[in-house]
Coordinates of C-alpha atoms and ligand atoms in Angstrom, one line a residue:
M28 CA 83.2 -3.2 30.6
K29 CA 83.5 -6.5 32.4
Y30 CA 81.7 -9.4 30.7
T31 CA 80.2 -12.3 32.6
A32 CA 78.4 -15.5 31.6
P33 CA 74.6 -15.1 31.6
P34 CA 72.8 -15.7 34.9
Y35 CA 72.7 -19.4 36.0
T36 CA 74.9 -20.6 33.2
Y37 CA 78.4 -22.0 33.8
D38 CA 81.7 -22.7 31.9
V39 CA 83.0 -26.3 31.6
L40 CA 86.8 -26.0 31.8
P41 CA 90.0 -28.0 31.2
F42 CA 91.2 -26.7 34.6
P43 CA 88.2 -26.5 36.9
P44 CA 88.1 -24.8 40.3
V45 CA 89.2 -27.3 43.0
K46 CA 85.8 -27.4 44.7
E47 CA 83.9 -27.9 41.5
A48 CA 85.4 -30.9 39.9
W49 CA 82.1 -31.5 38.0
L50 CA 83.0 -28.5 35.7
H51 CA 85.9 -30.5 34.2
T52 CA 85.6 -31.1 30.5
A53 CA 87.3 -34.4 30.8
R54 CA 84.6 -35.6 33.2
W55 CA 81.9 -34.4 30.8
R56 CA 83.5 -36.4 28.0
Y57 CA 83.8 -39.5 30.1
V58 CA 80.1 -39.4 31.1
E59 CA 79.0 -38.7 27.6
N60 CA 81.0 -41.7 26.4
V61 CA 79.5 -44.0 29.0
F62 CA 76.1 -42.9 27.8
R63 CA 76.9 -43.5 24.2
E64 CA 78.3 -46.9 25.0
V65 CA 75.2 -47.9 27.0
C66 CA 73.0 -46.7 24.1
R67 CA 75.1 -48.7 21.6
K68 CA 74.5 -51.8 23.7
Y69 CA 70.8 -51.3 23.6
G70 CA 70.7 -50.6 19.9
Y71 CA 69.9 -46.8 20.0
R72 CA 71.2 -44.5 17.3
E73 CA 72.2 -40.9 17.7
I74 CA 70.0 -38.0 16.4
R75 CA 71.0 -34.3 16.5
T76 CA 68.4 -31.6 16.0
P77 CA 68.8 -27.8 15.9
I78 CA 69.2 -25.8 19.1
L79 CA 66.0 -23.8 18.2
E80 CA 62.6 -24.6 16.7
Q81 CA 59.4 -22.9 15.8
T82 CA 57.8 -21.7 19.1
E83 CA 54.5 -23.4 18.3
L84 CA 56.1 -26.9 18.4
F85 CA 56.7 -26.4 22.1
T86 CA 53.5 -24.6 23.0
R87 CA 51.4 -27.3 21.4
S88 CA 53.3 -30.4 22.6
I89 CA 54.4 -29.4 26.1
G90 CA 51.1 -27.6 26.9
E91 CA 50.2 -24.0 27.3
A92 CA 49.5 -24.3 31.0
T93 CA 52.8 -25.9 31.9
D94 CA 55.5 -23.9 33.8
I95 CA 57.9 -24.3 30.8
V96 CA 55.6 -22.8 28.2
S97 CA 53.9 -20.2 30.4
K98 CA 57.1 -18.7 31.9
E99 CA 60.4 -20.4 31.1
M100 CA 61.0 -20.3 27.3
F101 CA 63.7 -18.3 25.6
T102 CA 61.5 -17.0 22.7
F103 CA 62.4 -14.4 20.2
T104 CA 61.4 -13.1 16.8
D105 CA 64.0 -13.6 14.1
R106 CA 64.8 -11.1 11.3
G107 CA 62.3 -12.9 9.1
D108 CA 59.5 -12.3 11.7
R109 CA 59.3 -15.9 12.8
S110 CA 58.8 -16.8 16.4
L111 CA 61.6 -19.2 17.4
T112 CA 62.4 -20.7 20.8
L113 CA 65.7 -22.2 22.2
K114 CA 64.7 -25.7 22.9
P115 CA 63.5 -26.2 26.5
E116 CA 63.6 -30.0 26.1
G117 CA 64.5 -32.7 23.6
T118 CA 61.4 -34.8 22.9
A119 CA 59.3 -32.4 20.7
P120 CA 62.3 -31.6 18.4
V121 CA 63.0 -35.3 17.9
V122 CA 59.3 -35.9 17.1
R123 CA 59.4 -33.0 14.6
A124 CA 62.5 -34.3 12.9
C125 CA 61.2 -37.9 12.6
I126 CA 58.0 -36.6 11.0
E127 CA 59.7 -34.2 8.7
R128 CA 62.3 -36.7 7.6
K129 CA 59.7 -39.5 7.3
L130 CA 61.7 -41.8 9.6
F131 CA 58.5 -43.5 11.0
A132 CA 57.6 -44.9 7.6
E133 CA 60.9 -46.6 7.1
H134 CA 61.6 -47.7 10.7
P135 CA 58.5 -49.2 12.3
L136 CA 60.5 -49.4 15.6
L137 CA 62.8 -46.4 15.9
K138 CA 65.3 -46.2 18.8
L139 CA 67.1 -42.9 19.1
Y140 CA 69.4 -41.1 21.6
Y141 CA 70.7 -37.6 21.9
I142 CA 73.0 -35.4 24.0
G143 CA 71.8 -31.9 23.9
Q144 CA 71.5 -28.4 25.4
N145 CA 68.2 -27.1 26.8
F146 CA 67.2 -23.6 27.8
R147 CA 64.7 -22.7 30.5
Y148 CA 64.3 -19.4 32.2
E149 CA 64.3 -20.8 35.7
R150 CA 65.3 -19.5 39.1
G151 CA 68.8 -20.9 39.3
Q152 CA 70.2 -22.9 42.2
R153 CA 72.6 -25.8 42.6
G154 CA 71.5 -28.4 40.0
R155 CA 69.1 -26.0 38.2
Y156 CA 70.5 -23.8 35.4
R157 CA 69.1 -21.7 32.6
Q158 CA 71.1 -23.8 30.1
H159 CA 71.3 -27.5 30.9
Q160 CA 72.4 -30.6 29.1
Q161 CA 70.3 -33.8 28.8
L162 CA 71.2 -37.3 27.9
G163 CA 68.1 -38.6 26.4
V164 CA 66.5 -41.4 24.4
E165 CA 63.2 -41.7 22.5
V166 CA 61.7 -44.8 21.1
F167 CA 58.8 -44.9 18.6
G168 CA 56.5 -47.5 17.3
A169 CA 55.5 -49.9 20.1
V170 CA 53.2 -49.9 23.2
D171 CA 54.7 -53.0 24.7
P172 CA 55.4 -52.4 28.4
A173 CA 58.6 -54.4 28.0
L174 CA 59.8 -51.4 26.0
D175 CA 59.0 -49.1 28.9
A176 CA 61.0 -51.5 31.0
E177 CA 63.9 -51.4 28.5
V178 CA 64.0 -47.6 28.5
I179 CA 64.1 -47.5 32.3
L180 CA 66.7 -50.2 32.5
L181 CA 68.9 -48.3 30.1
A182 CA 68.9 -45.3 32.3
M183 CA 69.6 -47.4 35.4
D184 CA 72.4 -49.2 33.6
F185 CA 74.0 -45.9 32.7
Y186 CA 74.1 -44.8 36.4
R187 CA 75.4 -48.3 37.4
E188 CA 78.2 -48.0 34.8
L189 CA 79.2 -44.8 36.5
G190 CA 79.1 -46.2 40.0
V191 CA 76.1 -44.1 41.1
I192 CA 74.3 -46.2 43.7
D193 CA 72.2 -43.8 45.7
Q194 CA 69.3 -43.3 43.3
E195 CA 65.7 -44.4 43.5
L196 CA 63.4 -45.3 40.7
H197 CA 59.9 -43.8 41.1
I198 CA 57.2 -44.9 38.7
N199 CA 53.5 -44.0 38.2
S200 CA 50.9 -44.2 35.4
V201 CA 49.2 -41.0 34.2
G202 CA 46.7 -42.9 32.1
T203 CA 45.1 -41.4 29.1
P204 CA 43.9 -37.8 28.5
E205 CA 40.4 -39.1 29.0
S206 CA 41.0 -40.9 32.3
R207 CA 42.8 -37.8 33.5
V208 CA 39.8 -35.6 32.9
T209 CA 37.9 -37.6 35.5
F210 CA 40.9 -37.7 37.8
K211 CA 41.4 -33.9 37.6
Q212 CA 37.8 -33.4 38.5
A213 CA 38.1 -35.7 41.6
L214 CA 41.3 -33.9 42.6
K215 CA 39.6 -30.5 42.4
D216 CA 36.6 -31.7 44.3
Y217 CA 39.0 -33.0 47.0
A218 CA 41.0 -29.8 47.3
R219 CA 38.2 -27.3 47.0
P220 CA 37.2 -27.3 50.7
F221 CA 40.7 -26.2 51.7
L222 CA 41.7 -24.2 48.6
A223 CA 42.3 -21.0 50.6
E224 CA 44.8 -22.9 52.8
L225 CA 47.0 -24.0 49.8
S226 CA 50.1 -22.0 48.9
G227 CA 49.8 -19.4 46.1
E228 CA 51.4 -21.9 43.8
G229 CA 49.0 -24.6 44.8
Q230 CA 46.0 -22.3 44.2
G231 CA 47.4 -21.3 40.8
R232 CA 47.8 -24.9 39.8
F233 CA 44.2 -25.8 41.0
E234 CA 43.0 -23.5 38.3
M235 CA 45.5 -23.9 35.5
N236 CA 46.9 -27.5 35.8
P237 CA 45.3 -29.4 38.8
L238 CA 47.5 -32.4 38.3
R239 CA 50.6 -30.3 39.1
M240 CA 49.2 -29.6 42.6
L241 CA 50.5 -33.0 43.5
D242 CA 54.0 -32.1 42.4
T243 CA 54.8 -29.7 45.2
K244 CA 57.6 -29.3 47.7
N245 CA 55.5 -27.1 50.0
E246 CA 55.2 -28.8 53.3
N247 CA 51.8 -27.5 54.1
D248 CA 50.4 -28.4 50.6
L249 CA 51.9 -31.8 51.0
R250 CA 50.1 -32.3 54.3
L251 CA 46.8 -31.0 52.9
L252 CA 47.1 -33.3 49.8
A253 CA 48.2 -36.4 51.8
D254 CA 44.9 -38.2 51.2
A255 CA 44.3 -36.9 47.7
P256 CA 42.8 -39.3 45.1
R257 CA 45.4 -41.4 43.4
L258 CA 45.9 -41.6 39.6
V259 CA 46.1 -45.4 39.7
D260 CA 42.5 -45.6 41.0
F261 CA 41.3 -43.7 37.9
L262 CA 43.1 -45.6 35.2
D263 CA 41.3 -47.0 32.2
P264 CA 41.7 -50.8 32.0
E265 CA 44.4 -50.7 29.3
S266 CA 46.6 -48.3 31.2
A267 CA 46.1 -50.3 34.4
E268 CA 47.2 -53.5 32.7
H269 CA 50.1 -51.8 31.1
F270 CA 51.2 -50.5 34.5
E271 CA 50.9 -53.9 36.1
K272 CA 53.0 -55.5 33.4
L273 CA 55.7 -52.8 33.6
Q274 CA 56.0 -53.6 37.3
S275 CA 56.3 -57.3 36.7
Y276 CA 59.1 -56.7 34.1
L277 CA 61.0 -54.4 36.4
T278 CA 60.7 -57.0 39.2
S279 CA 61.9 -59.8 37.0
A280 CA 64.8 -57.6 35.9
G281 CA 65.7 -57.2 39.5
V282 CA 65.3 -53.4 39.5
P283 CA 63.8 -52.0 42.7
Y284 CA 61.2 -49.3 42.3
V285 CA 58.7 -47.2 44.3
V286 CA 55.2 -46.5 43.0
D287 CA 55.0 -42.7 43.6
H288 CA 51.3 -41.6 43.4
R289 CA 52.3 -37.9 43.3
L290 CA 54.6 -38.3 40.3
V291 CA 52.9 -36.4 37.5
R292 CA 55.8 -34.8 35.5
G293 CA 55.6 -31.3 34.0
F294 CA 54.5 -31.9 30.5
D295 CA 51.0 -32.5 29.0
Y296 CA 52.2 -35.0 26.5
Y297 CA 52.6 -38.0 28.8
T298 CA 50.3 -41.0 28.7
K299 CA 50.5 -44.2 30.8
T300 CA 54.0 -44.7 32.2
A301 CA 55.7 -41.8 34.0
F302 CA 59.0 -42.2 35.8
E303 CA 61.7 -40.3 37.6
I304 CA 65.1 -41.2 39.0
V305 CA 65.6 -39.5 42.2
G306 CA 69.1 -38.9 43.6
N307 CA 69.8 -38.6 47.3
S308 CA 72.9 -36.4 47.1
L309 CA 71.3 -33.5 45.3
G310 CA 69.2 -31.5 47.8
S311 CA 66.0 -30.0 46.6
Q312 CA 66.8 -30.4 42.8
N313 CA 66.8 -34.2 43.3
A314 CA 65.5 -35.4 40.0
L315 CA 68.5 -37.0 38.2
G316 CA 66.2 -37.7 35.3
G317 CA 62.7 -38.4 34.2
G318 CA 60.6 -39.5 31.3
G319 CA 57.6 -41.5 30.2
R320 CA 55.3 -42.6 27.5
Y321 CA 53.7 -40.2 25.1
D322 CA 51.4 -42.2 22.8
G323 CA 49.5 -39.1 21.4
L324 CA 52.4 -36.7 20.8
V325 CA 53.3 -37.7 17.3
D326 CA 49.7 -37.5 16.2
E327 CA 49.4 -34.1 17.9
C328 CA 52.4 -33.0 15.8
G329 CA 50.9 -34.2 12.6
G330 CA 52.7 -37.6 12.2
G331 CA 49.8 -40.0 12.6
H332 CA 49.4 -42.6 15.3
V333 CA 52.9 -43.6 16.4
P334 CA 53.4 -44.3 20.2
G335 CA 56.5 -43.2 21.9
I336 CA 58.5 -43.3 25.1
G337 CA 61.7 -41.8 26.4
F338 CA 63.6 -40.0 29.1
G339 CA 66.0 -37.1 29.7
L340 CA 68.8 -37.4 32.3
G341 CA 70.3 -34.2 33.7
M342 CA 74.0 -34.1 32.9
E343 CA 74.8 -31.5 35.6
R344 CA 73.0 -33.4 38.3
C345 CA 74.7 -36.6 37.3
L346 CA 78.1 -34.9 37.5
I347 CA 77.3 -33.2 40.8
T348 CA 76.2 -36.6 42.2
L349 CA 79.4 -38.2 41.1
D350 CA 81.3 -35.4 43.0
A351 CA 79.2 -35.8 46.1
L352 CA 79.8 -39.5 46.1
G353 CA 83.5 -39.0 45.6
I354 CA 83.6 -41.0 42.4
D355 CA 86.8 -40.5 40.7
L356 CA 86.3 -41.0 37.0
P357 CA 89.1 -42.7 34.9
T358 CA 89.4 -39.7 32.6
A359 CA 91.9 -39.8 29.8
D360 CA 95.4 -38.5 30.5
E361 CA 95.7 -35.1 28.9
R362 CA 99.4 -34.6 29.6
P363 CA 101.8 -34.5 26.7
L364 CA 104.0 -37.6 26.3
A365 CA 107.0 -35.5 25.1
F366 CA 108.1 -31.9 25.3
I367 CA 110.8 -30.4 23.1
I368 CA 113.3 -28.0 24.7
T369 CA 115.6 -26.1 22.4
L370 CA 119.0 -24.4 23.2
G371 CA 121.5 -22.4 21.2
D372 CA 121.2 -21.1 17.6
E373 CA 117.6 -20.6 17.0
N374 CA 118.0 -20.6 13.2
L375 CA 119.5 -24.1 13.5
V376 CA 117.5 -25.8 16.2
R377 CA 114.0 -24.3 15.9
P378 CA 113.3 -25.6 12.4
I379 CA 114.4 -29.1 13.5
A380 CA 112.2 -28.9 16.6
V381 CA 109.1 -27.9 14.5
K382 CA 109.8 -30.7 12.0
L383 CA 110.2 -33.2 14.9
L384 CA 107.0 -32.0 16.6
T385 CA 105.1 -32.5 13.3
K386 CA 106.6 -36.0 12.8
L387 CA 105.7 -37.1 16.4
R388 CA 102.2 -35.8 16.1
A389 CA 101.7 -37.5 12.8
A390 CA 102.7 -40.7 14.7
G391 CA 99.9 -40.1 17.2
I392 CA 102.2 -38.9 20.0
S393 CA 101.0 -36.0 22.1
C394 CA 103.8 -33.5 22.3
D395 CA 104.5 -29.9 22.6
M396 CA 107.2 -27.2 22.9
D397 CA 107.4 -23.7 24.3
Y398 CA 106.5 -20.6 22.3
K399 CA 107.0 -18.0 25.0
S400 CA 110.5 -18.4 26.2
R401 CA 113.9 -19.6 24.9
K402 CA 115.4 -19.9 28.3
F403 CA 116.2 -23.4 29.3
G404 CA 114.7 -23.0 32.8
H405 CA 111.5 -21.6 31.6
Q406 CA 111.1 -24.3 29.0
A407 CA 111.8 -27.0 31.5
K408 CA 109.3 -25.5 33.9
R409 CA 106.6 -25.5 31.2
A410 CA 107.3 -29.2 30.6
D411 CA 106.9 -29.9 34.3
D412 CA 103.7 -27.8 34.6
L413 CA 102.1 -29.7 31.7
G414 CA 103.2 -33.0 33.3
A415 CA 105.2 -34.1 30.3
R416 CA 106.6 -37.6 30.7
F417 CA 109.7 -37.1 28.6
T418 CA 111.6 -34.0 27.5
L419 CA 113.6 -34.0 24.2
I420 CA 116.5 -31.6 24.5
L421 CA 118.0 -30.2 21.4
G422 CA 121.1 -28.0 21.3
D423 CA 123.5 -26.9 18.5
E424 CA 125.7 -29.8 19.0
E425 CA 122.9 -32.4 18.9
A426 CA 121.4 -30.7 15.9
Q427 CA 124.7 -31.0 14.0
R428 CA 125.0 -34.7 14.8
G429 CA 121.3 -35.5 14.1
V430 CA 120.6 -36.6 17.7
I431 CA 118.5 -35.4 20.6
Q432 CA 118.6 -36.0 24.4
L433 CA 115.7 -38.1 25.6
R434 CA 115.1 -37.5 29.3
D435 CA 112.6 -39.4 31.5
Q436 CA 111.1 -36.6 33.7
S437 CA 110.4 -38.9 36.7
S438 CA 113.5 -41.1 36.8
K439 CA 115.7 -38.2 35.4
E440 CA 117.5 -40.8 33.2
Q441 CA 118.8 -39.3 30.0
R442 CA 120.1 -40.9 26.9
E443 CA 121.0 -39.8 23.4
I444 CA 118.9 -41.0 20.5
A445 CA 118.9 -40.3 16.7
I446 CA 116.3 -37.7 15.9
D447 CA 115.0 -39.9 13.1
L448 CA 114.3 -42.6 15.6
A449 CA 112.5 -40.4 18.2
A450 CA 109.0 -41.2 16.9
A451 CA 109.7 -45.0 16.9
E452 CA 111.0 -44.8 20.5
L453 CA 108.2 -42.7 21.9
V454 CA 105.4 -44.4 20.1
L455 CA 106.0 -47.4 22.4
F456 CA 105.0 -45.3 25.4
S457 CA 102.1 -43.5 23.8
H458 CA 99.3 -45.9 24.7
G459 CA 100.6 -47.2 28.0
Ligands
HAM509 P1 62.4 -33.0 32.4 O1 62.0 -33.8 33.7 O2 62.0 -31.7 32.3 O3 62.0 -33.9 31.2 O4 64.0 -33.0 32.4 C1 64.8 -34.2 32.4 C2 65.9 -34.0 33.4 O5 66.7 -32.9 33.0 C3 65.5 -33.6 34.8 O6 65.2 -34.7 35.6 C4 66.8 -33.0 35.4 O7 67.7 -33.9 35.8 C5 67.3 -32.2 34.1 N1 66.9 -30.8 34.1 C6 65.7 -30.3 33.8 N2 65.7 -29.0 33.9 C7 66.9 -28.6 34.4 C8 67.6 -27.4 34.7 N3 66.9 -26.2 34.6 N4 68.8 -27.5 35.2 C9 69.5 -28.6 35.3 N5 68.9 -29.8 35.0 C10 67.7 -29.8 34.5 C11 62.2 -33.6 29.9 O8 62.8 -32.6 29.5 C12 61.6 -34.6 28.9 N6 61.8 -34.2 27.6 C13 62.2 -36.0 29.2 C14 61.6 -37.0 28.3 C15 62.2 -37.5 27.2 N7 60.4 -37.6 28.4 C16 60.2 -38.4 27.4 N8 61.3 -38.4 26.6

């Protein structure tokens, strides 16, 4: 029996394949740290929710007719006969947690961020996986369009910190559920005469979720829908003003954007602002991230009237973009500073080596020794393979005198030092 990872999942490794640098754990950690740091600057605090939730939380909030709920969820019945679902996205779980833990009552303006895994049964391809990680934020408690601008600026700041420069910000307003009813009708009236010419997907969406007709990559559908009615022309006055103000804030912050009339997003919970950050190095899966406002979602989930806005950025797509742009991240050095090599009488030298290793590590020095071979050549090769900066060579004679040979692996210089002083000597190099 040969085991493989489930379809369209991947392993993130300390030693990634040469052509897939994005699968390097060190790069993941670096990007996550940049995100945490940007969130700290903007005053967001971290929330962690379970990896699974009651299925109904998602069916109700995301919407029965969406692709995610209708065909992509990993749903199962647990041994207690409950229907549970691996989370396909991060917003609904955060809303559930805030209601359950009564955070809205104590924090009239609540700014949260998360880094989490999501699961969608999708047809995989580069940039689209069945398990993916999102870097997300959610803010609750205000409808001020300056807050929409802040959330967008945070996302843009994150990419700027990483040196990603080939992205475009697309924005739109999806109005209120009421204004959408009129718009959906207008859209259907427009498409009805050429319904038979639309792709199967387009025809399905015409019936199930007409707004999503606009979100197509099919060339023919795009041509047929080129002059379709636009959401902005159907907005209620409040949403229209909100959208105007958001644009003026983005302009005054110096962030270029494109008003994208076909941007509708794949969830039912959005109201007013919807946005996406589109990368140019990604091929067809080009949404680096997306989000929007959801002023009715908390109410829908039983938490009263609390407006919200947030986004999710795709970790894999971010890392793939960094690779494509040739951005070399300054990842932490994972090589050991010192590597202990022992020679001679094992009963004498090995206990001293183990004690020294413990002492060095306690002093914060990354160090190692060989557990597979006692031959000098093999131990030295292991030190080289790991990229150790120094080796510490301990033989019978050194052990008896309480000293050790400290060898600089690049200059090959070697000198004798007292074992008791090894930690003090090496600690000087450990942060440089
Ligand atoms: P979403 O647009 O479905 O939004 O996902 C956000 C981002 O996650 C996408 O733009 C993409 O970069 C990445 N992503 C989504 N699905 C996959 C996949 N199968 N493989 C790889 N990457 C993927 C949401 O999930 C909303 N919860 C965002 C949000 C937060 N809206 C408000 N608050």
